[in-house]
mmCIF file of C-alpha atoms and ligand atoms in Angstrom:
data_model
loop_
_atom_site.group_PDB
_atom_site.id
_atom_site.type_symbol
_atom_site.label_atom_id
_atom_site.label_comp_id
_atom_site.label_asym_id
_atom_site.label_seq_id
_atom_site.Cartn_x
_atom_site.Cartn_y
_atom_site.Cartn_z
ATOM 1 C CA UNK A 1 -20.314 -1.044 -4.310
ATOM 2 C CA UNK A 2 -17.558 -1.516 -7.343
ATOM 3 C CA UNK A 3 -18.431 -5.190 -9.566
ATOM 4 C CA UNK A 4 -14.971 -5.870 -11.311
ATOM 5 C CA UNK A 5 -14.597 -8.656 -13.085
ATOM 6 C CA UNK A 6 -13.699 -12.301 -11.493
ATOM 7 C CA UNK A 7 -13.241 -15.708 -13.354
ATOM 8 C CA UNK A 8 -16.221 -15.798 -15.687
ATOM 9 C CA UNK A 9 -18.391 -13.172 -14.382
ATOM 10 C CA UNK A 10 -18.273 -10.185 -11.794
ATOM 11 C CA UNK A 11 -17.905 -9.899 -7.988
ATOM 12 C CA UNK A 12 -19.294 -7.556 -6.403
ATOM 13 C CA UNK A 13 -16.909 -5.828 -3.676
ATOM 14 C CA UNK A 14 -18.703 -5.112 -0.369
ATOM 15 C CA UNK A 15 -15.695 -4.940 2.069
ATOM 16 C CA UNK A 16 -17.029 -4.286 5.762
ATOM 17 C CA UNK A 17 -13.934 -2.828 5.869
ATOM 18 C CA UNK A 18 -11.032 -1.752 3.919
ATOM 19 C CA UNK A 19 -7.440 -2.481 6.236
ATOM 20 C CA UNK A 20 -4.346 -0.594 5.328
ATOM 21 C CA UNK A 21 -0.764 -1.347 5.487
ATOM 22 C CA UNK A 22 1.510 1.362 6.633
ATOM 23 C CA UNK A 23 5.424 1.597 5.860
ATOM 24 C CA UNK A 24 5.350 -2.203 4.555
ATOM 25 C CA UNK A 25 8.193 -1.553 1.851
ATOM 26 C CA UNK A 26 10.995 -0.504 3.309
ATOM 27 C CA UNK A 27 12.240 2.737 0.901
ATOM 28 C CA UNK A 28 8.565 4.467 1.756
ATOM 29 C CA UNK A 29 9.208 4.130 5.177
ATOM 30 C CA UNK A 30 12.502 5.774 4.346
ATOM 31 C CA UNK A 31 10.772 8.799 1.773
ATOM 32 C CA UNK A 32 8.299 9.513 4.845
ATOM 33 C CA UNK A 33 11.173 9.459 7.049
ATOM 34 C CA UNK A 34 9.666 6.763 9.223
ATOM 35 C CA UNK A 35 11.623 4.138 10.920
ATOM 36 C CA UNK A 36 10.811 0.343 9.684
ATOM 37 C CA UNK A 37 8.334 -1.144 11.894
ATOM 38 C CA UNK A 38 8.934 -4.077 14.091
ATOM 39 C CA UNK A 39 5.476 -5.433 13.947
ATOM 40 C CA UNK A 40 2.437 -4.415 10.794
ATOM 41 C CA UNK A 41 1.315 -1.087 11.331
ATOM 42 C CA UNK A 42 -2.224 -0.838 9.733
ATOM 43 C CA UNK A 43 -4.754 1.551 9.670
ATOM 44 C CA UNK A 44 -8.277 1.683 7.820
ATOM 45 C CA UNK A 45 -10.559 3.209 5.153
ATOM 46 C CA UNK A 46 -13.897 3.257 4.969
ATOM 47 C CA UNK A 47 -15.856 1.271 2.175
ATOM 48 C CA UNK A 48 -17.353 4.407 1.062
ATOM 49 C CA UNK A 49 -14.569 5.387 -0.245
ATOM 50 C CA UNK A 50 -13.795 2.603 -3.134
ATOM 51 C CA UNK A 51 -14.576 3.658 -6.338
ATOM 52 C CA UNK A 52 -14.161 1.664 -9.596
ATOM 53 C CA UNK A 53 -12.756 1.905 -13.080
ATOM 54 C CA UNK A 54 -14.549 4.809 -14.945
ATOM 55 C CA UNK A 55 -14.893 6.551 -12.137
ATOM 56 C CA UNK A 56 -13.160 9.780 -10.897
ATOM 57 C CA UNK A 57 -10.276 10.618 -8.035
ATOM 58 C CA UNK A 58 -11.490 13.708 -6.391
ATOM 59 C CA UNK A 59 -9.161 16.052 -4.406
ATOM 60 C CA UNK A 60 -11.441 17.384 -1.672
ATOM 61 C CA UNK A 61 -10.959 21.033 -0.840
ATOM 62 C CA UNK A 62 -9.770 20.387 2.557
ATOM 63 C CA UNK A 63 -6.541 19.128 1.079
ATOM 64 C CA UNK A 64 -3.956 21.399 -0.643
ATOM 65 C CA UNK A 65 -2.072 18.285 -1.244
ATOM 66 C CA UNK A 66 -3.291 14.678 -1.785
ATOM 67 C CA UNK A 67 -0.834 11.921 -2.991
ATOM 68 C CA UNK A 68 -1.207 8.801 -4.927
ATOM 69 C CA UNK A 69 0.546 5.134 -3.011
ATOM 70 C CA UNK A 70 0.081 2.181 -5.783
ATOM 71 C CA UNK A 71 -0.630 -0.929 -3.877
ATOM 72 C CA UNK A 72 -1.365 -4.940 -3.778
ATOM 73 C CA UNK A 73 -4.844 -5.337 -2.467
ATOM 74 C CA UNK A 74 -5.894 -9.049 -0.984
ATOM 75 C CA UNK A 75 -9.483 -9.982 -1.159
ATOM 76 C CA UNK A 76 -10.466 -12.071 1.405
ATOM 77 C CA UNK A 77 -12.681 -15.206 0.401
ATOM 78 C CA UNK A 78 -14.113 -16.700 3.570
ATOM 79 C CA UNK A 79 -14.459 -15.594 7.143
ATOM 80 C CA UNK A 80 -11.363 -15.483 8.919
ATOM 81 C CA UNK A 81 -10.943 -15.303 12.852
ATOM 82 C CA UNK A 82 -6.941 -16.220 14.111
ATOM 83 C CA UNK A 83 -5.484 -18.080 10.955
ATOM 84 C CA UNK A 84 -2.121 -18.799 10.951
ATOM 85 C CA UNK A 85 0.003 -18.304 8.540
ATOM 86 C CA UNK A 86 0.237 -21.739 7.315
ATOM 87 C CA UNK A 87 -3.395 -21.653 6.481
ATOM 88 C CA UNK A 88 -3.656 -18.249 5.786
ATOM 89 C CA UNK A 89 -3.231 -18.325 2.196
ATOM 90 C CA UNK A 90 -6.604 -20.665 1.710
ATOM 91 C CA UNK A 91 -8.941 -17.683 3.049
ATOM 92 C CA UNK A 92 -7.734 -15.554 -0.178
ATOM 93 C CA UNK A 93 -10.508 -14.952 -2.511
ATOM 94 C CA UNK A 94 -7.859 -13.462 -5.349
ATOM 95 C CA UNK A 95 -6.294 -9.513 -5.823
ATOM 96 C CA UNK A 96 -6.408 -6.682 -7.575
ATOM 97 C CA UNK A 97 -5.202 -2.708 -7.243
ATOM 98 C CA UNK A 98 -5.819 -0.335 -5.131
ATOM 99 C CA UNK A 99 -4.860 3.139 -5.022
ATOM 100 C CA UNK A 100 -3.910 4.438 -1.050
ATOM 101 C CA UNK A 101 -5.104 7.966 -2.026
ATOM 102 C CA UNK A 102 -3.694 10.272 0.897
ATOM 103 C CA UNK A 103 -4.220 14.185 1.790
ATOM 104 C CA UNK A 104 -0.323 14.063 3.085
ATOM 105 C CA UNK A 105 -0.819 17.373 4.334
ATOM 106 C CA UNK A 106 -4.094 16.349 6.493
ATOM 107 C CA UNK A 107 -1.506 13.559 7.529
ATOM 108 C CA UNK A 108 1.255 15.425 8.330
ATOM 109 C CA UNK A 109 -1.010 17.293 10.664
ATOM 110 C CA UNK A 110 -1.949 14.160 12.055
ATOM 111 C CA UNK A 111 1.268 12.735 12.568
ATOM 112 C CA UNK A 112 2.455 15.780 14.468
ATOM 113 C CA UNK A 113 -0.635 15.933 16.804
ATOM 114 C CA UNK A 114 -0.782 12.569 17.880
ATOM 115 C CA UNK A 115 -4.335 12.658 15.621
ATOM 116 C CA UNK A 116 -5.703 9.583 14.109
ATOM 117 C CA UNK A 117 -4.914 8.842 10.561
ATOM 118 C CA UNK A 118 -9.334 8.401 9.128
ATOM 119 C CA UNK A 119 -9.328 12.512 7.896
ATOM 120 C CA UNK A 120 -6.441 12.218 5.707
ATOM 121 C CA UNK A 121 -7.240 8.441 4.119
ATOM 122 C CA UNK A 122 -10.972 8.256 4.193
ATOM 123 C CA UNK A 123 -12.608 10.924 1.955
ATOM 124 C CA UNK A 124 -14.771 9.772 -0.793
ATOM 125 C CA UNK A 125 -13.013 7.986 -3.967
ATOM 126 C CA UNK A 126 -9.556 7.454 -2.074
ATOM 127 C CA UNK A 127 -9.555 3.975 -2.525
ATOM 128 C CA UNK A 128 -9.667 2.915 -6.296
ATOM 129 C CA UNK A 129 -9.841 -0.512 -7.221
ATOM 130 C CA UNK A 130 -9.239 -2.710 -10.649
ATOM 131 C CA UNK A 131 -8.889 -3.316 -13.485
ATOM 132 C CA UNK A 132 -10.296 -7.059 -12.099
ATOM 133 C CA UNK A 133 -9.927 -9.467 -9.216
ATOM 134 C CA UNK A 134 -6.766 -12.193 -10.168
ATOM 135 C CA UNK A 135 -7.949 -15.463 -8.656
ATOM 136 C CA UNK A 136 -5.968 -16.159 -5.694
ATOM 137 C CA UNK A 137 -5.251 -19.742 -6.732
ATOM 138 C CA UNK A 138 -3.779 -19.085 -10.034
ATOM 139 C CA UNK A 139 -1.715 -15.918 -9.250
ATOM 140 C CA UNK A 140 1.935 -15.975 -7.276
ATOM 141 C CA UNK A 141 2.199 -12.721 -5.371
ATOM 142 C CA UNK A 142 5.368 -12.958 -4.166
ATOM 143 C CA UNK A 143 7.595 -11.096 -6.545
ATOM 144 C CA UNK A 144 5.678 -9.147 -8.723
ATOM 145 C CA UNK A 145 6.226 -5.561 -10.596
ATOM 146 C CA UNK A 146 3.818 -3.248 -9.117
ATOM 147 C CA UNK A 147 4.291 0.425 -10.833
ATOM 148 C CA UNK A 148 2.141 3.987 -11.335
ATOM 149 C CA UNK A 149 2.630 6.419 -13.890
ATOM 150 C CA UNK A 150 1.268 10.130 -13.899
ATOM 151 C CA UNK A 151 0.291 11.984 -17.148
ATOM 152 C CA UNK A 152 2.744 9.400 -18.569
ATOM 153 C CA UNK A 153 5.697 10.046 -16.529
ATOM 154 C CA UNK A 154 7.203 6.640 -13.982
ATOM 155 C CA UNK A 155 6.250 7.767 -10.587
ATOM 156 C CA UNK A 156 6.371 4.296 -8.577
ATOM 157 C CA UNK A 157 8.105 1.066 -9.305
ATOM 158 C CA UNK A 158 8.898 -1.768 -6.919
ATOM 159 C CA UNK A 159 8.634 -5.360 -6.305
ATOM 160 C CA UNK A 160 5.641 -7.163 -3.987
ATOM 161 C CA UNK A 161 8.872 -9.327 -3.028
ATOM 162 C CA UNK A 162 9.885 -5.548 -1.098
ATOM 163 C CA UNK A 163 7.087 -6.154 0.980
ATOM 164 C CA UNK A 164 8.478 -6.124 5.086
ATOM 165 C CA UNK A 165 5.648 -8.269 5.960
ATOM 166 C CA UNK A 166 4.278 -10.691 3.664
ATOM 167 C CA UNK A 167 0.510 -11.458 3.055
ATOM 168 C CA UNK A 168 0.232 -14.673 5.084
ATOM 169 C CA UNK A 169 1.680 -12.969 8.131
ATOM 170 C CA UNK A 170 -0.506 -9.522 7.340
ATOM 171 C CA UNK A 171 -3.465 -12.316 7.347
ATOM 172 C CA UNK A 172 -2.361 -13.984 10.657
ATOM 173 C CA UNK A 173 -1.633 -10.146 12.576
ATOM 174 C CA UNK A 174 -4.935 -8.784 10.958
ATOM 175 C CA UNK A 175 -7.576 -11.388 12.073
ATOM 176 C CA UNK A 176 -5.396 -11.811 15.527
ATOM 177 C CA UNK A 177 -7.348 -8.272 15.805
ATOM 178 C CA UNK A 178 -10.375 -8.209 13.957
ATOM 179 C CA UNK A 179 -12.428 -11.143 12.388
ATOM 180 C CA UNK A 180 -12.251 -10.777 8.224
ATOM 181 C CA UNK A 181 -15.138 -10.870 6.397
ATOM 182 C CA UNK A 182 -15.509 -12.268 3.071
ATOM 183 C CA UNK A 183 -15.176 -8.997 0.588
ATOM 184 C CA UNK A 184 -13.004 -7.424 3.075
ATOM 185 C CA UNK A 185 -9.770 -6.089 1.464
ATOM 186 C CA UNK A 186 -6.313 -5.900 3.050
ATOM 187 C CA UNK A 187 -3.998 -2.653 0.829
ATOM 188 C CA UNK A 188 -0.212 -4.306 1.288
ATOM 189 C CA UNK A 189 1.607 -1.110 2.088
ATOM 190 C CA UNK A 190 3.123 0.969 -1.243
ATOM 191 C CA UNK A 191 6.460 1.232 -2.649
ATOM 192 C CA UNK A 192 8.799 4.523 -2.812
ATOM 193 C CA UNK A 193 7.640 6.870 -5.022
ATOM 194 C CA UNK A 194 4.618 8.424 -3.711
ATOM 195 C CA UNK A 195 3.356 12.159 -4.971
ATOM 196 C CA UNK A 196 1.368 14.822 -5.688
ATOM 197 C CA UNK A 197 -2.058 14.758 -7.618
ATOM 198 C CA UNK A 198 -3.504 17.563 -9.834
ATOM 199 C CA UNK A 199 -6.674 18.482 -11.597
ATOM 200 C CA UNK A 200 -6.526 16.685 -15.185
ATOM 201 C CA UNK A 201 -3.791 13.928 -13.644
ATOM 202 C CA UNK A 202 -4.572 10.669 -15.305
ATOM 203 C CA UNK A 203 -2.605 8.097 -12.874
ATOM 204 C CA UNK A 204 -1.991 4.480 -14.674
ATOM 205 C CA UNK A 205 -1.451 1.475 -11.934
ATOM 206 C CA UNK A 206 -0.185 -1.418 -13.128
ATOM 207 C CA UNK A 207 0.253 -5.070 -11.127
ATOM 208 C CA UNK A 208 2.067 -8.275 -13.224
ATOM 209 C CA UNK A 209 -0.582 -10.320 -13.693
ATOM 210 C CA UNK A 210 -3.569 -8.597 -12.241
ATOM 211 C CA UNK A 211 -3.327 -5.710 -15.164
ATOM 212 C CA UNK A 212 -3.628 -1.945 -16.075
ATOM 213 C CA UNK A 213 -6.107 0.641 -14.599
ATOM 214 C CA UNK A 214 -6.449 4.360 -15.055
ATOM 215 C CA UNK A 215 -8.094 6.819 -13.203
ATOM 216 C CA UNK A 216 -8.700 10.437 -13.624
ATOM 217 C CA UNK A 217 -8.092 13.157 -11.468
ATOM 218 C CA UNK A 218 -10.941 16.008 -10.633
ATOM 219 C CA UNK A 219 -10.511 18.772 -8.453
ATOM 220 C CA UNK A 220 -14.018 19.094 -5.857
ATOM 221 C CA UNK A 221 -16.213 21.475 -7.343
ATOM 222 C CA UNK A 222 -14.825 21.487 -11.210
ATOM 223 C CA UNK A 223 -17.644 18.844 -12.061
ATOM 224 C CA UNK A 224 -20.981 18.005 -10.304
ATOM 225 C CA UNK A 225 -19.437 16.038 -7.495
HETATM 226 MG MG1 MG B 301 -0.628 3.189 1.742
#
């Protein structure tokens, strides 16, 4: 469970699930030398592995190469079951960050079996969220910086208004499928950019209007984790 702040106070995230847009900007589809899809491709994480501000990235030792993807999270506020898009925008709680953390090469493998994608986006700590939730009815998503920077150095920077499919329709596809709970968090799909992660990386996410968060990066095994 991560509490980030919200209005006032704190909300505590409990997603029942975590759903995850894949190739929804149109130059990552091209760096993973994807073609762009026709209809939302998503995937999902588990809850268990959100972490908050203040807390570590670890790079599990199954991985010899896990990347960071910088994306627009939507929190859902109320139980949603077929909304249309019309409507769709009145079962968002608010947003915040969230950090796509991928073992590309546990992917890669994936990809080229036919294998599904939960090894290589669902250890512990790949999904970082923060620095707080923006409420939903004050903040206009649709063309917004959304950047990452490494030790420093610009690794990602795009526009939400990139986005192939757009959060209303994401809403409509996603609870054609699967009911969404309130808590439950839908990742947008991550601008070009995406890269390698090192022991001592401190990776700086940034959203207009939702804020700053850093993380750092351990290697498994260098602390008591
Ligand atoms: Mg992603």
């Amino acid at each position: 469970m991560v509490r980030l702040p919200f209005r006032d106070s704190f909300y505590e995230l409990r997603p029942s699930k975590i759903i995850a847009l894949a190739k929804n900007y149109a130059e990552h589809a091209r760096e993973m030398e994807s073609d762009v899809p026709e209809r939302p491709v998503f995937f999902l994480k588990p809850p268990s592995a959100l972490i908050g501000p203040g807390e570590p990235i670890i790079l599990p030792r199954m991985s010899k190469r896990v990347d960071h993807e910088v994306e627009l999270a939507v929190i859902i506020g109320k139980r949603a079951k077929k909304i249309p898009r019309e409507k769709a925008m009145g079962y968002v709680l608010g947003y915040t960050i969230l950090l796509d953390i991928t073992a590309r090469d546990l992917q890669a493998e994936a990809r080229e079996k036919g294998l599904p994608w939960a090894l290589a986006k669902g250890f512990n700590t790949f999904a970082p969220v923060g620095p707080r939730i923006a409420d939903g009815r004050e903040l206009n998503i649709a063309d917004l910086e959304i950047g990452l920077k490494v030790n420093g150095g610009l690794r990602q920077l795009g526009r939400t208004s990139e986005m192939i499919f757009k959060v209303p329709e994401l809403i409509e596809y996603v609870s054609s499928v699967m009911t969404l709970e309130p808590g439950d968090i839908i990742a947008t799909g991550t601008p070009a950019g995406v890269g390698p992660l090192r022991h001592g990386d401190r990776v700086e996410a940034w959203i207009e209007g939702i804020g700053r968060v850093e993380f750092e990066v351990l290697a498994e095994g260098s602390i008591l984790c």
